[in-house]
Coordinates of C-alpha atoms in Angstrom, one line a residue:
M1 CA -182.7 -43.8 -140.8
T2 CA -184.5 -46.8 -142.3
Q3 CA -185.1 -47.4 -146.0
Q4 CA -188.8 -47.1 -145.4
T5 CA -188.3 -43.6 -144.0
A6 CA -186.0 -42.6 -146.9
T7 CA -188.6 -43.8 -149.3
A8 CA -191.3 -41.8 -147.5
I9 CA -189.1 -38.7 -147.6
A10 CA -188.4 -39.1 -151.3
Q11 CA -192.0 -39.8 -152.1
A12 CA -193.3 -36.8 -150.3
W13 CA -190.8 -34.5 -152.1
L14 CA -191.6 -36.0 -155.5
S15 CA -195.3 -35.7 -155.0
E16 CA -195.0 -32.0 -154.0
F17 CA -192.6 -31.5 -157.0
D18 CA -195.2 -33.1 -159.3
N19 CA -198.0 -30.9 -158.0
A20 CA -196.0 -27.7 -158.2
L21 CA -194.9 -28.4 -161.7
Q22 CA -198.4 -29.2 -162.9
A23 CA -199.7 -26.1 -161.3
K24 CA -196.9 -24.2 -163.1
D25 CA -196.0 -22.6 -159.7
I26 CA -192.3 -22.0 -160.2
Q27 CA -191.8 -20.4 -156.8
R28 CA -193.3 -23.5 -155.1
V29 CA -191.0 -25.6 -157.2
L30 CA -188.0 -23.5 -156.1
A31 CA -188.9 -23.9 -152.5
L32 CA -188.2 -27.6 -152.8
F33 CA -184.5 -26.9 -153.7
G34 CA -181.7 -26.2 -151.3
D35 CA -179.5 -23.1 -151.4
E36 CA -176.9 -25.1 -153.3
C37 CA -178.7 -27.0 -156.0
Y38 CA -178.2 -28.5 -159.4
W39 CA -180.6 -29.7 -162.1
R40 CA -179.0 -31.6 -164.9
D41 CA -181.3 -32.2 -167.9
F42 CA -180.7 -34.5 -170.9
V43 CA -183.2 -33.4 -173.6
S44 CA -186.4 -33.9 -171.6
F45 CA -187.0 -30.3 -170.6
T46 CA -184.3 -28.4 -172.6
W47 CA -183.8 -30.3 -175.9
N48 CA -180.2 -29.9 -174.9
L49 CA -177.7 -31.3 -172.4
K50 CA -177.8 -28.6 -169.8
T51 CA -177.0 -28.2 -166.1
C52 CA -178.8 -25.4 -164.2
E53 CA -176.8 -24.4 -161.2
G54 CA -178.7 -22.6 -158.4
K55 CA -182.3 -21.4 -158.1
D56 CA -182.0 -18.5 -160.5
A57 CA -180.8 -20.8 -163.3
I58 CA -183.6 -23.3 -162.5
Q59 CA -186.2 -20.6 -162.5
A60 CA -185.0 -19.3 -165.9
M61 CA -185.1 -22.8 -167.3
L62 CA -188.6 -23.6 -166.1
K63 CA -190.0 -20.2 -167.3
A64 CA -188.7 -21.1 -170.8
T65 CA -189.7 -24.7 -170.9
L66 CA -192.6 -25.6 -168.6
D67 CA -195.4 -24.7 -171.0
N68 CA -194.0 -26.9 -173.8
T69 CA -192.8 -29.8 -171.5
R70 CA -195.9 -30.2 -169.4
P71 CA -194.3 -32.7 -167.0
S72 CA -196.4 -35.1 -165.0
N73 CA -196.7 -38.5 -163.3
W74 CA -193.5 -38.4 -161.2
K75 CA -193.1 -41.7 -159.5
L76 CA -190.5 -43.4 -157.4
D77 CA -188.8 -46.3 -159.2
G78 CA -188.0 -48.7 -156.4
E79 CA -187.0 -47.8 -152.8
A80 CA -185.1 -44.8 -151.8
A81 CA -181.9 -45.1 -149.7
M82 CA -179.8 -43.1 -147.4
N83 CA -176.1 -42.5 -148.3
G84 CA -174.9 -40.8 -145.1
D85 CA -177.2 -37.8 -144.7
I86 CA -178.2 -37.8 -148.3
C87 CA -181.5 -39.3 -149.4
E88 CA -181.2 -40.8 -152.9
A89 CA -183.9 -42.1 -155.2
W90 CA -184.6 -43.2 -158.8
F91 CA -187.8 -42.0 -160.4
T92 CA -189.7 -41.9 -163.7
F93 CA -191.8 -39.2 -165.2
E94 CA -193.6 -38.1 -168.4
T95 CA -193.6 -35.1 -170.5
A96 CA -196.0 -34.0 -173.3
V97 CA -193.9 -36.0 -175.8
A98 CA -191.8 -38.6 -174.0
T99 CA -191.1 -40.8 -171.0
G100 CA -188.3 -40.0 -168.7
K101 CA -186.1 -41.4 -166.0
G102 CA -184.0 -39.6 -163.3
Y103 CA -182.2 -39.5 -160.0
L104 CA -182.7 -37.4 -157.0
R105 CA -180.5 -36.4 -154.0
L106 CA -182.0 -34.7 -151.0
K107 CA -180.2 -32.9 -148.2
E108 CA -182.3 -32.2 -145.2
G109 CA -185.4 -32.7 -147.3
K110 CA -184.4 -30.2 -150.0
C111 CA -183.1 -31.1 -153.5
W112 CA -179.4 -31.0 -153.9
T113 CA -179.0 -32.7 -157.3
L114 CA -181.6 -33.6 -159.8
L115 CA -181.0 -35.5 -163.0
T116 CA -183.8 -35.7 -165.7
T117 CA -183.3 -37.7 -168.9
M118 CA -185.5 -38.4 -171.9
Q119 CA -185.9 -42.1 -172.5
E120 CA -188.3 -42.6 -175.3
L121 CA -190.6 -40.6 -177.6
N122 CA -194.2 -41.5 -177.0
D123 CA -195.2 -41.5 -180.7
F124 CA -192.1 -43.2 -181.9
P125 CA -191.1 -46.1 -179.6
E126 CA -188.2 -48.2 -180.5
P127 CA -189.0 -51.7 -181.8
R128 CA -187.8 -53.5 -178.7
R129 CA -189.2 -56.1 -176.3
H130 CA -193.0 -56.0 -176.8
N131 CA -192.5 -53.8 -179.9
R132 CA -189.9 -56.0 -181.6
P133 CA -190.5 -56.8 -185.3
K134 CA -192.0 -60.1 -186.3
G135 CA -189.3 -60.8 -188.9
A136 CA -190.6 -63.7 -190.9
E137 CA -193.8 -62.9 -192.9
H138 CA -196.2 -65.7 -192.5
G139 CA -198.7 -66.6 -195.1
A140 CA -198.5 -66.7 -198.9
N141 CA -197.5 -63.6 -200.9
K142 CA -196.4 -63.5 -204.6
Q143 CA -194.8 -60.1 -204.0
R144 CA -192.8 -61.4 -201.0
E145 CA -189.5 -59.6 -200.3
T146 CA -187.1 -61.5 -198.1
W147 CA -185.1 -59.9 -195.4
Q148 CA -181.9 -60.3 -197.6
E149 CA -183.6 -58.7 -200.6
A150 CA -184.8 -55.8 -198.5
R151 CA -181.3 -55.2 -197.1
E152 CA -179.8 -55.3 -200.6
R153 CA -182.4 -52.9 -201.9
E154 CA -181.7 -50.5 -199.0
E155 CA -178.0 -50.6 -199.7
L156 CA -178.5 -50.0 -203.4
E157 CA -180.9 -47.1 -202.9
L158 CA -179.7 -45.2 -199.8
G159 CA -177.4 -42.4 -200.9
Y160 CA -178.3 -42.7 -204.5
S161 CA -182.1 -42.8 -205.4
Q162 CA -183.0 -42.1 -201.7
Q163 CA -181.2 -39.6 -199.5
P164 CA -180.3 -40.3 -195.9
Y165 CA -181.7 -38.1 -193.2
C166 CA -178.4 -38.2 -191.4
V167 CA -174.8 -38.7 -192.4
I168 CA -172.2 -39.6 -189.8
I169 CA -168.6 -38.8 -190.6
G170 CA -166.4 -41.4 -188.9
G171 CA -167.1 -45.1 -188.5
G172 CA -165.2 -45.9 -185.3
Q173 CA -167.0 -47.0 -182.1
G174 CA -168.8 -43.6 -181.8
G175 CA -170.2 -43.6 -185.3
I176 CA -171.2 -47.2 -185.1
G177 CA -172.9 -46.9 -181.7
L178 CA -174.9 -43.8 -182.8
G179 CA -175.7 -45.5 -186.2
A180 CA -177.2 -48.4 -184.3
R181 CA -179.4 -46.1 -182.2
L182 CA -180.6 -44.3 -185.3
K183 CA -181.2 -47.5 -187.1
Q184 CA -183.4 -48.7 -184.3
M185 CA -185.3 -45.4 -184.3
G186 CA -185.9 -45.6 -188.0
V187 CA -183.7 -42.7 -189.0
P188 CA -182.1 -43.4 -192.5
T189 CA -178.4 -42.9 -191.9
I190 CA -175.1 -43.5 -193.7
I191 CA -171.9 -43.9 -191.8
I192 CA -168.8 -42.7 -193.7
E193 CA -165.5 -44.5 -192.9
R194 CA -162.3 -44.2 -194.9
N195 CA -160.8 -47.5 -193.7
E196 CA -161.5 -50.7 -195.6
R197 CA -163.3 -52.5 -192.7
A198 CA -165.3 -51.6 -189.7
G199 CA -162.9 -51.8 -186.7
D200 CA -159.8 -50.8 -188.7
S201 CA -159.4 -47.7 -186.6
W202 CA -158.4 -50.1 -183.9
R203 CA -156.6 -52.8 -186.0
K204 CA -154.3 -50.3 -187.6
R205 CA -152.9 -48.8 -184.4
Y206 CA -149.8 -50.0 -182.7
K207 CA -150.0 -53.7 -181.9
S208 CA -149.9 -53.5 -178.1
L209 CA -152.9 -51.2 -177.9
C210 CA -155.7 -52.5 -175.8
L211 CA -158.6 -51.1 -173.8
H212 CA -157.5 -49.7 -170.5
D213 CA -161.1 -49.4 -169.3
P214 CA -162.7 -52.6 -168.0
V215 CA -165.3 -54.6 -170.0
W216 CA -168.3 -53.5 -167.7
Y217 CA -167.5 -49.9 -168.8
D218 CA -167.3 -50.5 -172.5
H219 CA -170.5 -52.2 -173.8
L220 CA -172.0 -51.0 -177.0
P221 CA -175.8 -50.1 -177.2
Y222 CA -178.2 -53.1 -177.4
I223 CA -175.5 -55.8 -177.5
P224 CA -173.4 -56.1 -174.4
F225 CA -170.2 -58.1 -174.5
P226 CA -170.6 -61.7 -173.6
E227 CA -169.9 -62.9 -170.1
N228 CA -166.5 -64.5 -171.1
W229 CA -165.2 -61.3 -172.8
P230 CA -161.8 -60.3 -171.4
V231 CA -161.7 -57.5 -168.8
F232 CA -159.2 -55.5 -171.0
A233 CA -159.8 -56.3 -174.7
P234 CA -156.9 -56.2 -177.2
K235 CA -157.3 -53.9 -180.1
D236 CA -157.9 -56.5 -182.8
K237 CA -160.6 -58.2 -180.7
V238 CA -162.3 -54.8 -180.3
G239 CA -162.0 -54.3 -184.1
D240 CA -163.6 -57.7 -184.8
W241 CA -166.4 -57.0 -182.4
L242 CA -167.1 -53.6 -184.1
E243 CA -167.2 -55.3 -187.5
M244 CA -169.6 -58.0 -186.3
Y245 CA -171.7 -55.4 -184.6
T246 CA -172.0 -53.3 -187.7
K247 CA -173.2 -56.3 -189.7
V248 CA -175.6 -57.6 -187.1
M249 CA -177.2 -54.2 -186.4
E250 CA -177.7 -53.8 -190.2
L251 CA -175.9 -50.5 -190.4
N252 CA -175.5 -48.7 -193.7
Y253 CA -171.7 -48.5 -193.4
W254 CA -169.8 -47.1 -196.3
S255 CA -166.2 -48.3 -195.8
S256 CA -163.4 -47.2 -198.1
T257 CA -165.2 -43.9 -198.4
E258 CA -163.7 -40.5 -197.6
C259 CA -165.5 -37.2 -197.1
Q260 CA -164.1 -34.6 -199.5
S261 CA -166.1 -31.6 -198.4
A262 CA -169.4 -30.4 -196.9
Y263 CA -171.4 -27.2 -196.8
Y264 CA -174.8 -26.3 -195.4
D265 CA -177.3 -25.1 -198.0
E266 CA -179.3 -22.5 -196.0
A267 CA -182.1 -22.3 -198.6
A268 CA -182.7 -26.0 -198.7
R269 CA -181.9 -26.5 -195.0
E270 CA -179.7 -29.5 -195.8
W271 CA -176.0 -30.4 -196.1
V272 CA -174.2 -31.1 -199.3
V273 CA -171.6 -33.7 -198.6
K274 CA -169.2 -34.9 -201.3
V275 CA -167.6 -38.2 -200.7
R276 CA -165.4 -40.6 -202.7
R277 CA -166.6 -44.1 -202.4
D278 CA -164.5 -46.9 -204.0
G279 CA -163.1 -44.3 -206.4
D280 CA -166.5 -42.8 -207.4
E281 CA -167.7 -39.3 -206.5
V282 CA -171.1 -39.4 -204.6
T283 CA -173.0 -36.3 -203.4
L284 CA -175.2 -36.9 -200.3
K285 CA -177.8 -34.4 -199.1
P286 CA -178.7 -35.2 -195.5
K287 CA -180.6 -32.9 -193.2
Q288 CA -178.3 -33.6 -190.3
L289 CA -174.5 -34.0 -190.2
V290 CA -172.7 -35.7 -187.3
M291 CA -168.9 -35.5 -186.8
A292 CA -168.0 -38.7 -185.1
T293 CA -164.2 -38.5 -185.5
G294 CA -163.6 -39.4 -181.8
M295 CA -163.3 -36.9 -179.0
S296 CA -160.1 -35.6 -180.6
G297 CA -159.5 -33.7 -183.7
M298 CA -156.4 -33.5 -185.9
P299 CA -153.2 -35.0 -184.6
N300 CA -151.0 -32.4 -182.9
V301 CA -147.6 -32.7 -184.6
P302 CA -145.1 -30.2 -183.3
N303 CA -142.9 -28.4 -185.8
F304 CA -139.4 -28.3 -184.3
P305 CA -136.5 -26.5 -186.0
G306 CA -134.5 -28.9 -188.1
A307 CA -137.2 -31.6 -188.2
H308 CA -137.3 -31.7 -192.0
D309 CA -133.6 -32.6 -192.0
F310 CA -134.0 -35.7 -189.8
E311 CA -132.7 -38.8 -191.5
G312 CA -134.5 -41.3 -189.3
E313 CA -138.2 -41.9 -189.0
Q314 CA -140.7 -39.4 -187.5
Q315 CA -144.4 -40.2 -186.8
H316 CA -147.3 -39.2 -184.7
S317 CA -148.5 -41.9 -182.3
S318 CA -151.6 -42.4 -184.5
Q319 CA -149.3 -43.4 -187.3
H320 CA -147.1 -45.8 -185.3
S321 CA -147.9 -49.4 -186.4
G322 CA -145.8 -51.2 -183.8
P323 CA -142.3 -52.0 -182.6
D324 CA -141.2 -54.8 -184.9
A325 CA -138.9 -52.8 -187.2
Y326 CA -137.0 -51.0 -184.3
T327 CA -135.1 -53.7 -182.6
G328 CA -131.7 -52.2 -181.6
K329 CA -132.8 -48.7 -182.7
K330 CA -132.6 -45.6 -180.6
C331 CA -136.2 -44.4 -180.1
V332 CA -137.4 -41.2 -178.5
I333 CA -141.0 -40.9 -177.4
V334 CA -142.1 -37.3 -177.1
G335 CA -144.9 -37.3 -174.5
S336 CA -145.8 -39.2 -171.4
N337 CA -149.5 -40.1 -171.5
N338 CA -151.3 -43.3 -172.5
S339 CA -150.0 -43.8 -176.0
A340 CA -146.5 -42.7 -175.0
H341 CA -146.3 -45.4 -172.3
D342 CA -147.9 -48.1 -174.4
I343 CA -145.5 -47.5 -177.4
A344 CA -142.5 -47.1 -175.2
A345 CA -143.2 -50.4 -173.4
A346 CA -143.8 -52.3 -176.7
L347 CA -140.5 -50.9 -178.1
W348 CA -138.6 -52.0 -175.0
E349 CA -140.1 -55.5 -175.3
H350 CA -138.6 -55.7 -178.8
D351 CA -135.2 -54.7 -177.5
A352 CA -135.2 -51.1 -178.7
D353 CA -133.3 -48.4 -176.8
V354 CA -136.2 -46.2 -175.6
T355 CA -136.2 -42.7 -174.1
M356 CA -139.3 -41.0 -172.9
L357 CA -139.3 -37.2 -173.1
Q358 CA -141.7 -35.9 -170.4
R359 CA -142.3 -32.1 -170.9
S360 CA -144.9 -31.7 -168.2
S361 CA -146.3 -33.6 -165.3
T362 CA -148.6 -36.6 -165.8
H363 CA -151.4 -38.2 -163.7
I364 CA -150.7 -41.9 -163.2
V365 CA -153.1 -44.4 -161.8
K366 CA -152.5 -48.2 -161.7
S367 CA -155.2 -50.2 -163.5
D368 CA -156.1 -52.4 -160.6
S369 CA -156.3 -49.4 -158.2
L370 CA -158.5 -47.6 -160.7
M371 CA -160.8 -50.6 -160.8
Q372 CA -161.0 -51.2 -157.1
E373 CA -161.2 -47.6 -155.7
V374 CA -162.8 -45.7 -158.5
L375 CA -164.7 -47.7 -161.1
G376 CA -165.6 -50.8 -159.1
P377 CA -168.7 -49.4 -157.3
L378 CA -170.4 -48.8 -160.7
Y379 CA -168.6 -50.9 -163.3
S380 CA -167.6 -54.4 -162.1
E381 CA -168.9 -57.9 -161.7
E382 CA -169.7 -57.0 -158.1
A383 CA -171.7 -54.0 -159.2
V384 CA -173.7 -56.1 -161.7
A385 CA -174.4 -58.7 -159.0
S386 CA -175.8 -55.9 -156.8
G387 CA -178.2 -54.9 -159.6
I388 CA -176.2 -52.0 -161.1
T389 CA -176.4 -52.6 -164.8
H390 CA -174.2 -50.6 -167.1
D391 CA -177.2 -48.5 -168.1
K392 CA -178.0 -47.8 -164.4
A393 CA -174.3 -47.0 -163.8
D394 CA -174.3 -44.6 -166.7
L395 CA -177.2 -42.7 -165.2
L396 CA -175.7 -42.7 -161.7
F397 CA -172.4 -41.2 -163.0
A398 CA -174.4 -38.7 -165.0
S399 CA -176.4 -37.7 -161.9
I400 CA -173.4 -36.0 -160.5
P401 CA -173.1 -32.4 -161.8
Y402 CA -169.7 -31.6 -163.1
K403 CA -169.4 -28.7 -160.7
V404 CA -169.4 -31.1 -157.7
L405 CA -167.8 -34.1 -159.4
P406 CA -164.3 -33.1 -158.1
D407 CA -165.7 -33.5 -154.5
F408 CA -167.0 -37.0 -155.4
Q409 CA -163.7 -38.0 -157.0
R410 CA -161.1 -36.7 -154.5
P411 CA -161.8 -39.3 -151.8
A412 CA -161.4 -42.2 -154.3
F413 CA -158.1 -40.8 -155.7
N414 CA -156.8 -40.0 -152.2
A415 CA -157.4 -43.7 -151.4
V416 CA -155.4 -44.5 -154.6
R417 CA -152.6 -42.2 -153.5
K418 CA -152.3 -43.9 -150.1
R419 CA -152.7 -47.4 -151.5
D420 CA -149.9 -46.9 -154.1
A421 CA -147.6 -44.6 -152.1
A422 CA -144.5 -46.8 -152.6
F423 CA -145.2 -47.1 -156.3
Y424 CA -145.5 -43.3 -156.7
K425 CA -142.3 -42.8 -154.7
K426 CA -140.4 -45.1 -157.0
L427 CA -141.6 -43.1 -160.0
E428 CA -140.7 -39.8 -158.5
D429 CA -137.3 -41.1 -157.5
A430 CA -136.7 -41.9 -161.1
G431 CA -137.4 -38.3 -162.0
F432 CA -141.0 -38.7 -163.2
M433 CA -143.2 -35.6 -162.7
L434 CA -146.5 -36.7 -161.2
D435 CA -149.8 -34.9 -160.5
F436 CA -153.4 -35.8 -159.6
G437 CA -154.9 -32.9 -161.6
D438 CA -154.8 -29.2 -160.8
D439 CA -157.2 -29.8 -157.8
D440 CA -156.2 -33.4 -157.0
S441 CA -159.5 -34.7 -158.4
G442 CA -157.8 -37.4 -160.5
L443 CA -158.2 -39.0 -163.9
F444 CA -161.9 -38.4 -164.9
L445 CA -161.7 -34.7 -164.3
K446 CA -158.5 -34.5 -166.3
Y447 CA -160.2 -36.4 -169.1
L448 CA -163.3 -34.2 -169.1
R449 CA -161.4 -31.0 -168.9
R450 CA -158.7 -31.6 -171.4
G451 CA -158.8 -35.2 -172.7
S452 CA -155.1 -35.7 -171.9
G453 CA -152.4 -35.7 -169.2
Y454 CA -152.8 -39.2 -167.7
Y455 CA -151.8 -42.8 -168.0
I456 CA -153.6 -45.9 -166.7
D457 CA -150.6 -48.0 -165.8
V458 CA -150.6 -51.6 -167.1
G459 CA -146.9 -52.1 -166.6
A460 CA -144.8 -49.4 -168.3
C461 CA -144.3 -47.4 -165.1
D462 CA -142.2 -50.2 -163.6
L463 CA -139.9 -50.0 -166.7
I464 CA -139.5 -46.3 -166.1
A465 CA -138.9 -46.6 -162.4
N466 CA -136.1 -49.2 -162.9
G467 CA -134.5 -47.4 -165.8
D468 CA -135.4 -49.9 -168.6
I469 CA -137.2 -47.0 -170.3
K470 CA -135.0 -44.0 -170.0
L471 CA -136.5 -40.8 -168.9
R472 CA -135.8 -37.1 -169.5
S473 CA -138.3 -34.9 -167.7
G474 CA -138.8 -31.2 -167.4
V475 CA -137.0 -30.4 -170.7
G476 CA -138.2 -29.5 -174.2
I477 CA -136.8 -29.9 -177.6
E478 CA -134.5 -27.1 -178.9
R479 CA -134.1 -28.6 -182.3
V480 CA -134.0 -31.9 -184.3
N481 CA -130.8 -32.8 -186.0
K482 CA -130.0 -35.4 -188.7
R483 CA -129.7 -38.3 -186.2
S484 CA -130.3 -36.7 -182.8
I485 CA -132.4 -34.3 -180.8
T486 CA -131.0 -31.3 -178.9
L487 CA -132.9 -30.7 -175.7
S488 CA -133.5 -27.3 -174.0
D489 CA -130.8 -28.0 -171.4
G490 CA -128.3 -28.3 -174.2
S491 CA -127.9 -32.1 -174.0
E492 CA -128.3 -34.3 -177.0
L493 CA -130.2 -37.5 -177.5
P494 CA -129.3 -39.9 -180.4
A495 CA -132.4 -41.0 -182.3
D496 CA -133.4 -43.3 -185.2
L497 CA -137.1 -43.0 -184.5
I498 CA -139.1 -40.1 -183.0
V499 CA -142.7 -40.8 -182.0
Y500 CA -144.7 -37.7 -181.3
A501 CA -147.2 -38.9 -178.7
T502 CA -148.4 -35.3 -178.5
G503 CA -152.2 -35.8 -178.6
Y504 CA -154.8 -34.1 -180.7
G505 CA -156.5 -30.8 -181.3
S506 CA -160.2 -30.0 -180.8
M507 CA -162.7 -31.9 -182.9
N508 CA -163.7 -28.7 -184.7
G509 CA -160.4 -29.1 -186.5
W510 CA -162.2 -31.7 -188.6
A511 CA -165.0 -29.2 -189.2
A512 CA -162.4 -26.8 -190.5
R513 CA -160.9 -29.3 -192.9
L514 CA -164.2 -30.7 -194.2
I515 CA -166.5 -27.7 -194.0
S516 CA -164.8 -24.4 -193.5
Q517 CA -162.7 -22.5 -190.9
E518 CA -165.7 -20.1 -190.6
V519 CA -168.0 -23.0 -189.4
A520 CA -165.3 -24.4 -187.2
D521 CA -165.0 -21.0 -185.5
K522 CA -168.7 -20.6 -185.3
V523 CA -169.2 -23.7 -183.3
G524 CA -166.0 -23.2 -181.3
K525 CA -163.9 -25.5 -179.2
C526 CA -165.2 -29.0 -178.6
W527 CA -164.7 -30.8 -175.2
G528 CA -163.7 -29.2 -171.9
L529 CA -165.9 -27.7 -169.2
G530 CA -164.5 -24.2 -168.8
S531 CA -162.9 -25.1 -165.4
D532 CA -160.0 -22.6 -165.9
T533 CA -157.5 -25.4 -165.2
T534 CA -154.6 -26.4 -167.4
K535 CA -155.8 -26.6 -171.1
D536 CA -159.4 -26.0 -170.1
P537 CA -159.8 -22.2 -170.2
G538 CA -162.8 -20.5 -168.6
P539 CA -165.5 -19.3 -168.3
W540 CA -167.3 -22.2 -166.6
E541 CA -169.8 -23.8 -169.0
G542 CA -171.0 -26.7 -166.9
E543 CA -171.3 -29.3 -169.7
L544 CA -168.8 -30.6 -172.3
R545 CA -168.6 -28.0 -175.1
N546 CA -170.6 -29.0 -178.2
M547 CA -170.8 -32.7 -177.4
W548 CA -174.0 -34.6 -178.2
K549 CA -176.2 -31.5 -178.3
P550 CA -177.1 -28.6 -180.6
T551 CA -174.3 -26.3 -181.7
Q552 CA -174.2 -22.8 -183.1
Q553 CA -174.3 -24.2 -186.6
D554 CA -177.7 -25.5 -187.6
S555 CA -177.9 -29.3 -188.0
L556 CA -174.2 -29.9 -187.2
W557 CA -173.5 -32.3 -184.3
F558 CA -170.4 -33.7 -182.6
H559 CA -170.3 -37.3 -181.1
G560 CA -167.3 -38.9 -179.5
G561 CA -165.6 -39.9 -176.2
N562 CA -164.7 -43.2 -174.7
L563 CA -166.9 -46.3 -175.1
H564 CA -168.9 -45.4 -172.0
Q565 CA -169.7 -41.9 -173.3
S566 CA -170.3 -43.1 -176.9
R567 CA -172.8 -45.7 -175.6
H568 CA -174.7 -43.4 -173.1
Y569 CA -174.8 -40.1 -174.9
S570 CA -175.6 -41.6 -178.3
H571 CA -179.1 -42.3 -176.9
Y572 CA -179.8 -38.6 -176.3
L573 CA -178.3 -37.5 -179.6
A574 CA -180.3 -40.1 -181.4
L575 CA -183.5 -38.9 -179.7
Q576 CA -182.8 -35.3 -180.8
L577 CA -182.2 -36.3 -184.4
K578 CA -185.3 -38.5 -184.5
A579 CA -187.5 -35.8 -183.1
R580 CA -186.3 -33.4 -185.8
M581 CA -186.8 -35.9 -188.5
E582 CA -190.4 -36.4 -187.4
G583 CA -191.0 -32.6 -187.4
M584 CA -191.5 -32.3 -183.7
E585 CA -191.1 -29.0 -181.9
T586 CA -187.6 -29.0 -180.3
P587 CA -187.1 -25.6 -178.7
V588 CA -183.6 -25.6 -177.4
F589 CA -182.9 -23.9 -174.0
G590 CA -179.4 -22.8 -173.1
L591 CA -177.6 -23.1 -176.4
Q592 CA -174.0 -22.6 -175.3
P593 CA -172.2 -19.4 -176.4
V594 CA -168.8 -19.8 -178.0
H595 CA -165.9 -18.6 -175.9
H596 CA -163.0 -20.4 -177.6
S597 CA -162.5 -21.1 -181.3
A598 CA -160.1 -24.0 -180.8

C-alpha cells in the first residue's frame, strides 16, 4: 500500500472521528474502533493519565468528558505510513482550553490504539519561540529593574513575604526538570533539596556510577545535551549539568534545605510545609505539593539476625561512596541488579575480594544490544537523522498502551537473546540465575512493573562469568556474624564489608515520613501497573500508580522515573498544576482507586 493511500485512509478516519465527536454521537465514535481498542489520554480529555481499554471504557470516558472537552479540528500532521498491515499517523487537535497532539494506529480501517495529549493551554502559552520574552528593556526608565535585581528580589521574597504556589520535595533530575517546566509556565515554585548543591544526588553516589541509558534518551526539558555529549555520561558530569541547568533556567532552588514535616490544611486548602534552611526554620504554605524523590522511596535495608554485632562495615548501596577504602578487603554484595553489579566491578578494580549474593533471578541485557535492538529505532543518532527527535520518540513510546507493550517488546528481546546466546550461556554456566521477565517481555516491562530485577551490562558480567567476582546464587542469609555471613545452605562467607544493594520501597514511604502514614495509605502504592507479575500485584490498573497525575489526596503529586520519564511526563504534570493555579475547571476522570498501601 502506498503512503498516499495510507494518508487517505488516516485522513478519512480522522475526519469522521472529528465529525462524530462534534456531533456528540458516541455510538458513531465507537463504530470507528475495532473490537480490540485502546485510547490513552494524557490530560486533554481526562485531566488525568488514563488508558481506556475497549469500547465500553471509551464510551464511559466520552460520556463523562465530551461536554467539557469540546474537541475539534482534528488534522493529520504529515503523511501517514503503513507498518505491516497497520496504518499509523500523527495528528493535531484542539479542545475548549488547549491544543493537542496524538498518534493513531488503524487495523483494517478501525482504530486499534489512540494517543491524545495536551500540549499547551490556549490562554496561557509558554514564552517560547514567537512568545519569547524580550529580555532587555529598551528606552529610558528611572525605575528600571535589571534582570539581576529582579532575580535577587524573587529569591528574597519567595517563601518569605510571597508564598509559592507549588513546593517540590527533592531537587534531583525529576524536581529540576519539573521546576523548569513550572518556571516557564509562570507557576511560582520552590524546589527543596537537602544536599549542598544541585547535582549532589549524583556526585555523592559510588564513583563508578554513570548513566546506563544513552544520551538521546536522557535530555532535560528545553535544553538538550550538546552534540558532543558522551553517550553514557559519568555521574559527576551529570551532576555538573544539573547544577548548570538549575542556574540557567532560573529555578528557585533551596539547597541545604530539609523538609521536616507537612500536612494539608483542609480549611485553607493549602499545605503547611516546615523546612530547615541553612539552620533556620521556614514555614511554606503552597497550594500544591509534589514528591519528587525519584521513582523509589526509602532504601530497603534488610534486618538479618546478628547484624547489630557485625564488626565490619554495613551500608545500603545508596550510602556506598566508592571502592577506595576496601583494597584487600572481603566484600559481600547482597543483590544482583544495576547497583550491585556496578559496585562489585568497582571493588574488583580496586583489588577487593568480592562476592555477589544473588537471591533471585535477574534480567541481564548488554548495553550495546539494548542500544541496537531495543532503543535504537527511537533514541539514537540514526533516529535523529531520520527525523525522530526525542520529543517525537517520547510520544511514539507513549502511544503503545501498557496492555500491549509486552507484545511490542518481546520480538526485540528475543533478538537480544539470540544475538547474545553465547554470553548468556557463560553466565548460566557460572551459576548466575537469568530471566527475561515473567512473560519474556524484557527490561522495560520489568522496570515499569517493579522498578527492579535487571542489569544493563557494561562489563561486570564478564567478571562474574570468569570468576573474578565470586557468585553465590539461590541462597539467602541465615544470620550475620561478627566477621562473616552464614548463608541459608549452612555455608559461611567471611566479610569486612556488606553492601545491601536491595533496592527501595514505594515512593509513598516518603509521604509516610514527611506527612503521615494515614496519607501514605490513602494514596497507596506508587509505581507498578497491576500486572500480577512478581512484585507487581493485581488488579490491572493500566497506568503507573499515582505517577504524574491526581492522587486520592488533594493537591499531592508524585513525580519521578528515569530521565526520559522525568522529561516527558513533567510536561503533563506542569500543565495540570498550571491549570489549577489559574482557576480552570479540571474535572478528573478515572481517578485510580487504591488497592495496595505499599
